[in-house]
PDB file of C-alpha atoms in Angstrom:
ATOM      1  CA  MET A 487     105.672 129.231  67.294  1.00 69.00           C
ATOM      2  CA  ILE A 488     103.550 127.138  69.603  1.00 77.00           C
ATOM      3  CA  LEU A 489     100.351 128.335  67.974  1.00 73.00           C
ATOM      4  CA  ALA A 490     101.776 127.596  64.532  1.00 73.00           C
ATOM      5  CA  ALA A 491     102.712 124.057  65.572  1.00 73.00           C
ATOM      6  CA  VAL A 492      99.235 123.479  67.003  1.00 70.00           C
ATOM      7  CA  ALA A 493      97.672 124.823  63.828  1.00 73.00           C
ATOM      8  CA  ILE A 494      99.826 122.570  61.628  1.00 76.00           C
ATOM      9  CA  LEU A 495      99.048 119.465  63.672  1.00 78.00           C
ATOM     10  CA  GLY A 496      95.373 120.349  63.756  1.00 76.00           C
ATOM     11  CA  GLY A 497      95.357 120.843  60.009  1.00 76.00           C
ATOM     12  CA  VAL A 498      97.117 117.526  59.380  1.00 76.00           C
ATOM     13  CA  GLY A 499      94.618 115.773  61.665  1.00 79.00           C
ATOM     14  CA  LEU A 500      91.687 117.375  59.873  1.00 81.00           C
ATOM     15  CA  VAL A 501      93.036 116.362  56.461  1.00 77.00           C
ATOM     16  CA  PHE A 502      93.504 112.760  57.572  1.00 77.00           C
ATOM     17  CA  ALA A 503      90.034 112.723  59.163  1.00 80.00           C
ATOM     18  CA  VAL A 504      88.479 113.895  55.902  1.00 78.00           C
ATOM     19  CA  LEU A 505      90.456 111.311  53.898  1.00 75.00           C
ATOM     20  CA  ILE A 506      89.413 108.502  56.250  1.00 79.00           C
ATOM     21  CA  ALA A 507      85.765 109.574  56.078  1.00 76.00           C
ATOM     22  CA  ILE A 508      85.893 109.589  52.265  1.00 76.00           C
ATOM     23  CA  ALA A 509      87.615 106.199  52.175  1.00 73.00           C
ATOM     24  CA  ASP A 510      85.014 104.775  54.554  1.00 68.00           C
ATOM     25  CA  ARG A 511      82.175 105.920  52.310  1.00 71.00           C
ATOM     26  CA  ARG A 512      83.819 104.775  49.081  1.00 71.00           C
ATOM     27  CA  LEU A 513      85.318 101.470  50.268  1.00 69.00           C
ATOM     28  CA  ARG A 514      82.649 100.307  52.705  1.00 67.00           C
ATOM     29  CA  VAL A 515      81.351  96.797  51.990  1.00 67.00           C
ATOM     30  CA  TRP A 516      77.628  96.611  52.562  1.00 69.00           C
ATOM     31  CA  GLU A 517      76.566  93.898  54.987  1.00 77.00           C
ATOM     32  CA  ASP A 518      73.047  92.633  55.335  1.00 85.00           C
ATOM     33  CA  PRO A 519      71.763  93.844  58.739  1.00 89.00           C
ATOM     34  CA  ARG A 520      69.876  90.571  59.115  1.00 92.00           C
ATOM     35  CA  ILE A 521      73.185  88.831  59.794  1.00 92.00           C
ATOM     36  CA  ASP A 522      73.517  90.603  63.153  1.00 92.00           C
ATOM     37  CA  ALA A 523      69.913  89.778  64.021  1.00 92.00           C
ATOM     38  CA  VAL A 524      70.332  86.072  63.190  1.00 93.00           C
ATOM     39  CA  GLU A 525      73.604  85.928  65.112  1.00 93.00           C
ATOM     40  CA  MET A 526      71.781  87.256  68.171  1.00 93.00           C
ATOM     41  CA  LEU A 527      69.280  84.393  67.864  1.00 93.00           C
ATOM     42  CA  LEU A 528      72.039  81.778  67.716  1.00 93.00           C
ATOM     43  CA  PRO A 529      73.415  80.214  70.927  1.00 90.00           C
ATOM     44  CA  SER A 530      76.905  81.779  70.552  1.00 89.00           C
ATOM     45  CA  ALA A 531      78.447  78.369  71.160  1.00 88.00           C
ATOM     46  CA  ASN A 532      80.923  78.755  68.271  1.00 89.00           C
ATOM     47  CA  CYS A 533      81.378  74.980  68.416  1.00 88.00           C
ATOM     48  CA  GLY A 534      81.802  74.371  64.698  1.00 86.00           C
ATOM     49  CA  GLY A 535      79.425  71.420  64.821  1.00 86.00           C
ATOM     50  CA  CYS A 536      77.557  72.793  61.807  1.00 88.00           C
ATOM     51  CA  GLY A 537      80.755  72.640  59.750  1.00 87.00           C
ATOM     52  CA  LEU A 538      81.233  76.412  59.753  1.00 90.00           C
ATOM     53  CA  PRO A 539      83.764  78.429  61.782  1.00 89.00           C
ATOM     54  CA  GLY A 540      81.448  79.841  64.409  1.00 90.00           C
ATOM     55  CA  CYS A 541      77.997  81.321  64.821  1.00 93.00           C
ATOM     56  CA  ARG A 542      78.793  84.465  62.813  1.00 93.00           C
ATOM     57  CA  ALA A 543      79.662  82.366  59.778  1.00 94.00           C
ATOM     58  CA  PHE A 544      76.462  80.342  60.269  1.00 93.00           C
ATOM     59  CA  ALA A 545      74.411  83.565  60.421  1.00 94.00           C
ATOM     60  CA  GLU A 546      75.984  84.775  57.173  1.00 93.00           C
ATOM     61  CA  ALA A 547      75.250  81.440  55.482  1.00 94.00           C
ATOM     62  CA  ALA A 548      71.668  81.363  56.808  1.00 93.00           C
ATOM     63  CA  VAL A 549      70.962  84.845  55.434  1.00 93.00           C
ATOM     64  CA  ALA A 550      72.559  83.846  52.124  1.00 91.00           C
ATOM     65  CA  GLY A 551      70.321  80.766  52.040  1.00 90.00           C
ATOM     66  CA  THR A 552      73.142  78.225  51.852  1.00 92.00           C
ATOM     67  CA  VAL A 553      72.254  76.591  55.188  1.00 91.00           C
ATOM     68  CA  LYS A 554      68.976  75.961  56.969  1.00 92.00           C
ATOM     69  CA  PRO A 555      68.369  76.888  60.634  1.00 93.00           C
ATOM     70  CA  ALA A 556      67.940  73.190  61.424  1.00 91.00           C
ATOM     71  CA  GLN A 557      71.615  72.603  60.618  1.00 91.00           C
ATOM     72  CA  CYS A 558      72.666  74.200  63.914  1.00 91.00           C
ATOM     73  CA  ASN A 559      73.169  71.299  66.336  1.00 87.00           C
ATOM     74  CA  VAL A 560      72.844  73.476  69.441  1.00 88.00           C
ATOM     75  CA  LEU A 561      69.649  75.403  68.667  1.00 88.00           C
ATOM     76  CA  SER A 562      66.425  74.281  70.274  1.00 87.00           C
ATOM     77  CA  ALA A 563      63.387  73.615  68.098  1.00 87.00           C
ATOM     78  CA  GLU A 564      62.018  77.006  69.182  1.00 90.00           C
ATOM     79  CA  GLY A 565      65.278  78.719  68.205  1.00 91.00           C
ATOM     80  CA  LYS A 566      65.256  77.136  64.757  1.00 92.00           C
ATOM     81  CA  THR A 567      61.658  78.208  64.256  1.00 92.00           C
ATOM     82  CA  ALA A 568      62.464  81.773  65.384  1.00 94.00           C
ATOM     83  CA  ILE A 569      65.290  82.141  62.851  1.00 94.00           C
ATOM     84  CA  ALA A 570      63.224  80.576  60.087  1.00 93.00           C
ATOM     85  CA  SER A 571      60.337  82.946  60.862  1.00 92.00           C
ATOM     86  CA  TYR A 572      62.620  85.984  60.908  1.00 92.00           C
ATOM     87  CA  LEU A 573      64.188  85.079  57.550  1.00 92.00           C
ATOM     88  CA  GLY A 574      60.904  83.938  56.036  1.00 91.00           C
ATOM     89  CA  VAL A 575      62.295  80.509  55.153  1.00 90.00           C
ATOM     90  CA  ASP A 576      61.604  76.906  56.049  1.00 90.00           C
ATOM     91  CA  ALA A 577      63.532  75.711  59.097  1.00 90.00           C
ATOM     92  CA  GLY A 578      64.570  72.669  57.113  1.00 87.00           C
ATOM     93  CA  GLU A 579      65.599  69.267  58.351  1.00 85.00           C
ATOM     94  CA  ALA A 580      69.008  67.970  59.308  1.00 86.00           C
ATOM     95  CA  VAL A 581      70.133  64.608  60.594  1.00 89.00           C
ATOM     96  CA  LYS A 582      71.744  65.163  63.977  1.00 90.00           C
ATOM     97  CA  VAL A 583      75.446  64.384  64.139  1.00 92.00           C
ATOM     98  CA  VAL A 584      76.953  63.026  67.357  1.00 94.00           C
ATOM     99  CA  ALA A 585      80.235  61.639  68.633  1.00 96.00           C
ATOM    100  CA  ARG A 586      80.579  57.851  68.660  1.00 97.00           C
ATOM    101  CA  ILE A 587      83.364  55.899  70.329  1.00 97.00           C
ATOM    102  CA  HIS A 588      84.841  52.853  68.621  1.00 97.00           C
ATOM    103  CA  CYS A 589      85.534  50.922  71.805  1.00 97.00           C
ATOM    104  CA  ALA A 590      83.310  49.080  74.265  1.00 96.00           C
ATOM    105  CA  GLY A 591      86.126  47.481  76.260  1.00 95.00           C
ATOM    106  CA  GLY A 592      85.345  48.692  79.749  1.00 94.00           C
ATOM    107  CA  ALA A 593      86.807  47.305  82.967  1.00 92.00           C
ATOM    108  CA  HIS A 594      84.122  44.595  83.076  1.00 92.00           C
ATOM    109  CA  VAL A 595      85.250  42.973  79.818  1.00 95.00           C
ATOM    110  CA  ALA A 596      88.817  44.150  79.104  1.00 95.00           C
ATOM    111  CA  ARG A 597      92.045  42.974  80.772  1.00 94.00           C
ATOM    112  CA  GLN A 598      94.250  45.501  82.527  1.00 92.00           C
ATOM    113  CA  GLN A 599      97.852  44.332  82.194  1.00 90.00           C
ATOM    114  CA  ALA A 600      99.477  47.123  84.211  1.00 89.00           C
ATOM    115  CA  GLU A 601      98.529  49.911  86.584  1.00 88.00           C
ATOM    116  CA  TYR A 602      99.385  53.365  85.330  1.00 90.00           C
ATOM    117  CA  ARG A 603     100.588  55.780  87.999  1.00 89.00           C
ATOM    118  CA  GLY A 604     101.348  59.225  86.702  1.00 90.00           C
ATOM    119  CA  HIS A 605      99.770  62.405  85.363  1.00 92.00           C
ATOM    120  CA  ALA A 606      96.078  61.580  85.158  1.00 93.00           C
ATOM    121  CA  THR A 607      95.414  62.101  81.466  1.00 95.00           C
ATOM    122  CA  CYS A 608      94.899  59.643  78.638  1.00 96.00           C
ATOM    123  CA  ALA A 609      97.563  61.438  76.618  1.00 95.00           C
ATOM    124  CA  ALA A 610     100.176  60.948  79.356  1.00 95.00           C
ATOM    125  CA  ALA A 611      99.192  57.312  79.918  1.00 94.00           C
ATOM    126  CA  ALA A 612      99.291  56.559  76.188  1.00 94.00           C
ATOM    127  CA  ALA A 613     102.853  57.888  76.063  1.00 93.00           C
ATOM    128  CA  VAL A 614     103.923  55.223  78.580  1.00 89.00           C
ATOM    129  CA  ALA A 615     103.945  52.029  76.484  1.00 83.00           C
ATOM    130  CA  GLY A 616     100.473  52.808  75.170  1.00 86.00           C
ATOM    131  CA  GLY A 617      98.799  52.732  78.587  1.00 87.00           C
ATOM    132  CA  GLY A 618      98.058  49.866  80.941  1.00 87.00           C
ATOM    133  CA  LYS A 619      95.357  48.084  78.969  1.00 91.00           C
ATOM    134  CA  GLY A 620      95.872  44.652  77.438  1.00 92.00           C
ATOM    135  CA  CYS A 621      94.393  45.910  74.162  1.00 94.00           C
ATOM    136  CA  ALA A 622      96.740  48.446  72.603  1.00 93.00           C
ATOM    137  CA  TRP A 623      93.818  50.122  70.808  1.00 95.00           C
ATOM    138  CA  GLY A 624      91.447  50.325  73.779  1.00 95.00           C
ATOM    139  CA  CYS A 625      90.051  53.264  75.702  1.00 96.00           C
ATOM    140  CA  LEU A 626      92.248  54.162  78.682  1.00 96.00           C
ATOM    141  CA  GLY A 627      89.333  55.536  80.688  1.00 95.00           C
ATOM    142  CA  ILE A 628      91.047  58.599  82.204  1.00 95.00           C
ATOM    143  CA  ALA A 629      88.458  60.945  80.713  1.00 96.00           C
ATOM    144  CA  ASP A 630      90.390  63.400  78.534  1.00 97.00           C
ATOM    145  CA  CYS A 631      87.355  63.379  76.237  1.00 97.00           C
ATOM    146  CA  VAL A 632      84.929  64.184  79.046  1.00 97.00           C
ATOM    147  CA  ARG A 633      87.041  67.088  80.266  1.00 97.00           C
ATOM    148  CA  SER A 634      87.305  68.462  76.730  1.00 96.00           C
ATOM    149  CA  CYS A 635      83.532  68.600  76.244  1.00 95.00           C
ATOM    150  CA  THR A 636      82.255  72.136  76.842  1.00 91.00           C
ATOM    151  CA  PHE A 637      78.589  71.109  76.532  1.00 92.00           C
ATOM    152  CA  ASP A 638      78.462  68.593  79.403  1.00 94.00           C
ATOM    153  CA  ALA A 639      77.493  65.984  76.823  1.00 95.00           C
ATOM    154  CA  MET A 640      79.790  63.222  78.118  1.00 96.00           C
ATOM    155  CA  ARG A 641      80.303  61.311  81.310  1.00 96.00           C
ATOM    156  CA  MET A 642      82.391  58.337  82.353  1.00 95.00           C
ATOM    157  CA  GLY A 643      80.391  55.147  82.728  1.00 94.00           C
ATOM    158  CA  ASP A 644      80.781  52.817  85.677  1.00 92.00           C
ATOM    159  CA  ASP A 645      82.929  50.504  83.546  1.00 93.00           C
ATOM    160  CA  GLY A 646      85.391  53.245  82.571  1.00 93.00           C
ATOM    161  CA  ILE A 647      84.064  53.916  79.071  1.00 96.00           C
ATOM    162  CA  PRO A 648      82.794  57.413  78.168  1.00 96.00           C
ATOM    163  CA  VAL A 649      79.080  57.733  77.437  1.00 96.00           C
ATOM    164  CA  VAL A 650      77.830  60.421  75.050  1.00 96.00           C
ATOM    165  CA  ASP A 651      74.521  62.174  75.695  1.00 95.00           C
ATOM    166  CA  VAL A 652      73.140  62.332  72.153  1.00 93.00           C
ATOM    167  CA  ASP A 653      70.691  65.098  73.075  1.00 91.00           C
ATOM    168  CA  LYS A 654      73.427  67.418  74.356  1.00 92.00           C
ATOM    169  CA  CYS A 655      76.157  66.503  71.860  1.00 94.00           C
ATOM    170  CA  THR A 656      76.780  69.230  69.265  1.00 90.00           C
ATOM    171  CA  ALA A 657      79.364  67.334  67.188  1.00 92.00           C
ATOM    172  CA  CYS A 658      81.939  70.018  67.969  1.00 91.00           C
ATOM    173  CA  GLY A 659      84.721  67.436  67.643  1.00 92.00           C
ATOM    174  CA  ASP A 660      86.644  68.324  70.813  1.00 94.00           C
ATOM    175  CA  CYS A 661      86.530  64.708  71.997  1.00 96.00           C
ATOM    176  CA  VAL A 662      87.839  63.560  68.616  1.00 96.00           C
ATOM    177  CA  THR A 663      90.869  65.793  69.102  1.00 95.00           C
ATOM    178  CA  ALA A 664      91.352  64.922  72.782  1.00 97.00           C
ATOM    179  CA  CYS A 665      91.472  61.111  72.435  1.00 97.00           C
ATOM    180  CA  PRO A 666      95.087  59.944  71.962  1.00 96.00           C
ATOM    181  CA  LYS A 667      93.853  56.593  70.654  1.00 96.00           C
ATOM    182  CA  GLY A 668      91.713  58.143  67.912  1.00 96.00           C
ATOM    183  CA  LEU A 669      88.622  56.279  69.081  1.00 97.00           C
ATOM    184  CA  PHE A 670      86.016  58.979  68.442  1.00 97.00           C
ATOM    185  CA  GLU A 671      84.337  59.811  65.159  1.00 97.00           C
ATOM    186  CA  LEU A 672      81.391  62.063  64.324  1.00 95.00           C
ATOM    187  CA  HIS A 673      78.451  60.174  62.844  1.00 96.00           C
ATOM    188  CA  PRO A 674      74.916  61.127  61.802  1.00 94.00           C
ATOM    189  CA  VAL A 675      72.464  59.320  64.066  1.00 94.00           C
ATOM    190  CA  ASP A 676      71.134  57.462  61.041  1.00 95.00           C
ATOM    191  CA  HIS A 677      74.437  55.558  60.915  1.00 96.00           C
ATOM    192  CA  HIS A 678      72.831  52.805  62.942  1.00 96.00           C
ATOM    193  CA  LEU A 679      75.516  50.183  62.365  1.00 97.00           C
ATOM    194  CA  LEU A 680      78.661  50.819  64.389  1.00 97.00           C
ATOM    195  CA  VAL A 681      81.796  48.805  65.055  1.00 97.00           C
ATOM    196  CA  GLN A 682      82.769  49.376  68.676  1.00 97.00           C
ATOM    197  CA  CYS A 683      86.340  48.172  68.231  1.00 96.00           C
ATOM    198  CA  ARG A 684      89.597  49.331  66.642  1.00 95.00           C
ATOM    199  CA  ASN A 685      91.679  46.232  67.408  1.00 93.00           C
ATOM    200  CA  LEU A 686      93.703  44.880  64.478  1.00 92.00           C
ATOM    201  CA  VAL A 687      94.623  41.468  65.928  1.00 90.00           C
ATOM    202  CA  VAL A 688      92.799  38.869  63.837  1.00 89.00           C
ATOM    203  CA  GLY A 689      91.355  35.770  65.477  1.00 90.00           C
ATOM    204  CA  ASP A 690      90.087  34.616  68.861  1.00 92.00           C
ATOM    205  CA  ALA A 691      93.404  35.270  70.618  1.00 91.00           C
ATOM    206  CA  VAL A 692      92.368  38.903  71.067  1.00 92.00           C
ATOM    207  CA  LEU A 693      89.528  37.789  73.351  1.00 95.00           C
ATOM    208  CA  GLU A 694      92.069  37.160  76.099  1.00 94.00           C
ATOM    209  CA  ASP A 695      92.518  40.932  76.262  1.00 95.00           C
ATOM    210  CA  CYS A 696      88.940  42.003  75.544  1.00 96.00           C
ATOM    211  CA  ARG A 697      85.792  39.910  75.458  1.00 95.00           C
ATOM    212  CA  VAL A 698      83.959  42.338  73.153  1.00 96.00           C
ATOM    213  CA  ALA A 699      86.719  42.764  70.572  1.00 96.00           C
ATOM    214  CA  CYS A 700      86.219  42.245  66.852  1.00 96.00           C
ATOM    215  CA  THR A 701      87.891  38.998  65.759  1.00 95.00           C
ATOM    216  CA  ALA A 702      87.347  39.662  62.037  1.00 95.00           C
ATOM    217  CA  CYS A 703      85.354  36.430  61.840  1.00 95.00           C
ATOM    218  CA  GLY A 704      83.453  37.761  58.812  1.00 95.00           C
ATOM    219  CA  LYS A 705      79.933  36.868  59.911  1.00 97.00           C
ATOM    220  CA  CYS A 706      78.808  40.493  59.646  1.00 97.00           C
ATOM    221  CA  VAL A 707      80.219  40.620  56.114  1.00 97.00           C
ATOM    222  CA  MET A 708      78.188  37.562  55.125  1.00 97.00           C
ATOM    223  CA  ASP A 709      74.992  38.870  56.718  1.00 97.00           C
ATOM    224  CA  ALA A 710      75.224  42.450  55.406  1.00 97.00           C
ATOM    225  CA  ALA A 711      74.532  43.826  51.955  1.00 97.00           C
ATOM    226  CA  PRO A 712      77.375  43.275  49.466  1.00 96.00           C
ATOM    227  CA  LYS A 713      80.382  45.565  50.013  1.00 96.00           C
ATOM    228  CA  LEU A 714      78.801  47.261  53.048  1.00 97.00           C
ATOM    229  CA  ILE A 715      81.291  45.733  55.512  1.00 97.00           C
ATOM    230  CA  SER A 716      84.879  44.605  55.060  1.00 96.00           C
ATOM    231  CA  VAL A 717      87.324  42.874  57.415  1.00 95.00           C
ATOM    232  CA  ALA A 718      90.326  43.140  55.113  1.00 90.00           C
ATOM    233  CA  SER A 719      92.146  45.474  57.527  1.00 90.00           C
ATOM    234  CA  GLY A 720      91.793  43.046  60.456  1.00 91.00           C
ATOM    235  CA  VAL A 721      88.695  44.682  61.936  1.00 95.00           C
ATOM    236  CA  ALA A 722      85.178  45.177  60.594  1.00 96.00           C
ATOM    237  CA  VAL A 723      84.884  48.449  58.678  1.00 97.00           C
ATOM    238  CA  ILE A 724      81.564  49.861  57.465  1.00 97.00           C
ATOM    239  CA  ASP A 725      81.350  51.754  54.182  1.00 97.00           C
ATOM    240  CA  TYR A 726      78.875  54.481  55.127  1.00 97.00           C
ATOM    241  CA  ARG A 727      78.523  55.496  51.508  1.00 96.00           C
ATOM    242  CA  LEU A 728      76.233  52.442  51.342  1.00 97.00           C
ATOM    243  CA  ASN A 729      74.472  53.298  54.592  1.00 96.00           C
ATOM    244  CA  GLU A 730      71.013  52.994  53.044  1.00 96.00           C
ATOM    245  CA  LEU A 731      71.698  49.240  52.675  1.00 97.00           C
ATOM    246  CA  ALA A 732      72.410  48.748  56.384  1.00 96.00           C
ATOM    247  CA  ALA A 733      70.100  46.522  58.419  1.00 96.00           C
ATOM    248  CA  PRO A 734      70.103  45.082  61.962  1.00 96.00           C
ATOM    249  CA  ARG A 735      70.757  41.517  60.773  1.00 96.00           C
ATOM    250  CA  ALA A 736      74.375  42.476  60.015  1.00 96.00           C
ATOM    251  CA  ALA A 737      75.004  42.640  63.778  1.00 96.00           C
ATOM    252  CA  GLU A 738      72.884  39.713  64.923  1.00 95.00           C
ATOM    253  CA  ARG A 739      75.464  36.929  64.583  1.00 96.00           C
ATOM    254  CA  CYS A 740      78.475  38.845  65.891  1.00 96.00           C
ATOM    255  CA  PRO A 741      79.895  36.457  68.528  1.00 95.00           C
ATOM    256  CA  THR A 742      81.289  39.250  70.717  1.00 95.00           C
ATOM    257  CA  GLY A 743      78.859  42.092  70.136  1.00 95.00           C
ATOM    258  CA  ALA A 744      81.624  44.229  68.611  1.00 96.00           C
ATOM    259  CA  ILE A 745      79.278  45.448  65.881  1.00 96.00           C
ATOM    260  CA  VAL A 746      75.968  46.876  67.041  1.00 96.00           C
ATOM    261  CA  TRP A 747      72.782  48.407  65.688  1.00 97.00           C
ATOM    262  CA  LEU A 748      72.132  51.706  67.456  1.00 94.00           C
ATOM    263  CA  ALA A 749      68.812  53.491  67.815  1.00 90.00           C
ATOM    264  CA  GLY A 750      70.119  56.261  70.059  1.00 88.00           C
ATOM    265  CA  ALA A 751      72.896  56.374  72.627  1.00 89.00           C
ATOM    266  CA  GLN A 752      75.656  53.802  72.874  1.00 92.00           C
ATOM    267  CA  PHE A 753      75.965  51.456  75.840  1.00 85.00           C
ATOM    268  CA  GLY A 754      72.326  51.162  76.723  1.00 64.00           C
ATOM    269  CA  THR A 755      72.871  47.514  77.580  1.00 49.00           C
ATOM    270  CA  THR A 756      71.284  45.703  80.475  1.00 41.00           C
ATOM    271  CA  LYS A 757      72.764  43.031  82.726  1.00 43.00           C
ATOM    272  CA  ALA A 758      70.925  40.472  80.621  1.00 40.00           C
ATOM    273  CA  ASP A 759      72.653  41.772  77.496  1.00 44.00           C
ATOM    274  CA  GLU A 760      76.058  41.516  79.178  1.00 45.00           C
ATOM    275  CA  ALA A 761      75.293  37.966  80.283  1.00 47.00           C
ATOM    276  CA  SER A 762      74.287  37.087  76.720  1.00 46.00           C
ATOM    277  CA  THR A 763      77.567  38.462  75.363  1.00 44.00           C
ATOM    278  CA  SER A 764      79.557  36.508  77.956  1.00 48.00           C
ATOM    279  CA  ALA A 765      77.729  33.329  76.967  1.00 48.00           C
ATOM    280  CA  ARG A 766      78.502  33.888  73.281  1.00 48.00           C
ATOM    281  CA  VAL A 767      82.163  34.645  73.928  1.00 46.00           C
ATOM    282  CA  ALA A 768      82.850  31.769  76.352  1.00 48.00           C
ATOM    283  CA  PRO A 769      83.230  29.026  73.672  1.00 49.00           C
ATOM    284  CA  HIS A 770      85.737  31.195  71.783  1.00 45.00           C
ATOM    285  CA  LEU A 771      87.773  31.803  74.933  1.00 44.00           C
ATOM    286  CA  MET A 772      87.837  28.074  75.656  1.00 42.00           C
ATOM    287  CA  GLY A 773      88.872  27.359  72.092  1.00 47.00           C
ATOM    288  CA  SER A 774      91.736  29.835  72.177  1.00 44.00           C
ATOM    289  CA  ALA A 775      92.991  28.444  75.473  1.00 43.00           C
ATOM    290  CA  THR A 776      93.293  24.881  74.173  1.00 41.00           C
TER     291      THR A 776
END
């Protein structure tokens, strides 16, 4: 009886093994072996900065020819060249995408109306009456964004505003998700014009809370190409669909420096620049106080 049971089980196992082997041969989906090779050449960051769900998906798209090696934000120039050489294609060109913060209101220019004492995260502070800052839209400076960055591409500046290292940033979007104020956006580096403010209070009264806030004065609208900038929402908004029309003169007359022309990282200002901003803002502060 025992031998019969063993024989039956062995026979059933053999039948299933044969059926599985046949199914594997008949139903197997062929996959280009180059995909594995390209994946090995990728940094395995799986950051999603390229717009695809991980390095495997990027390898598949690169082999299929729908993306160029240059579209990986993490790869070095040598890595892009290696993949291009292996696939026999041009490495291509891609405009680097980085995280930008729409707030410049650090401790040196923004009023703190209350001291937050609690769990040291921006999310927790924002849940308590929006945080302790005078500006309800401003950066809280507790560094949730910095802690979320897995590429060491962010640090907190001396004034309590996060600074993005554009060379290390992969545009993974973790900081965008981490910020409870929604201050981060991903921008190609050729988006040179940037509004570093999200405040919606129109007029000079907002300068009591932040000296670099946008007052929706409209000077940037007048100095920019038609329809490039609007202040209809209460803060300057740039239509990046017209980005090719952007020019530095749109930011030159901004009385607070809320709109800037970037040629790299944000917050590369000097003490002289800060003094210039203070001098421009002072008449507006005096006017709002009278």
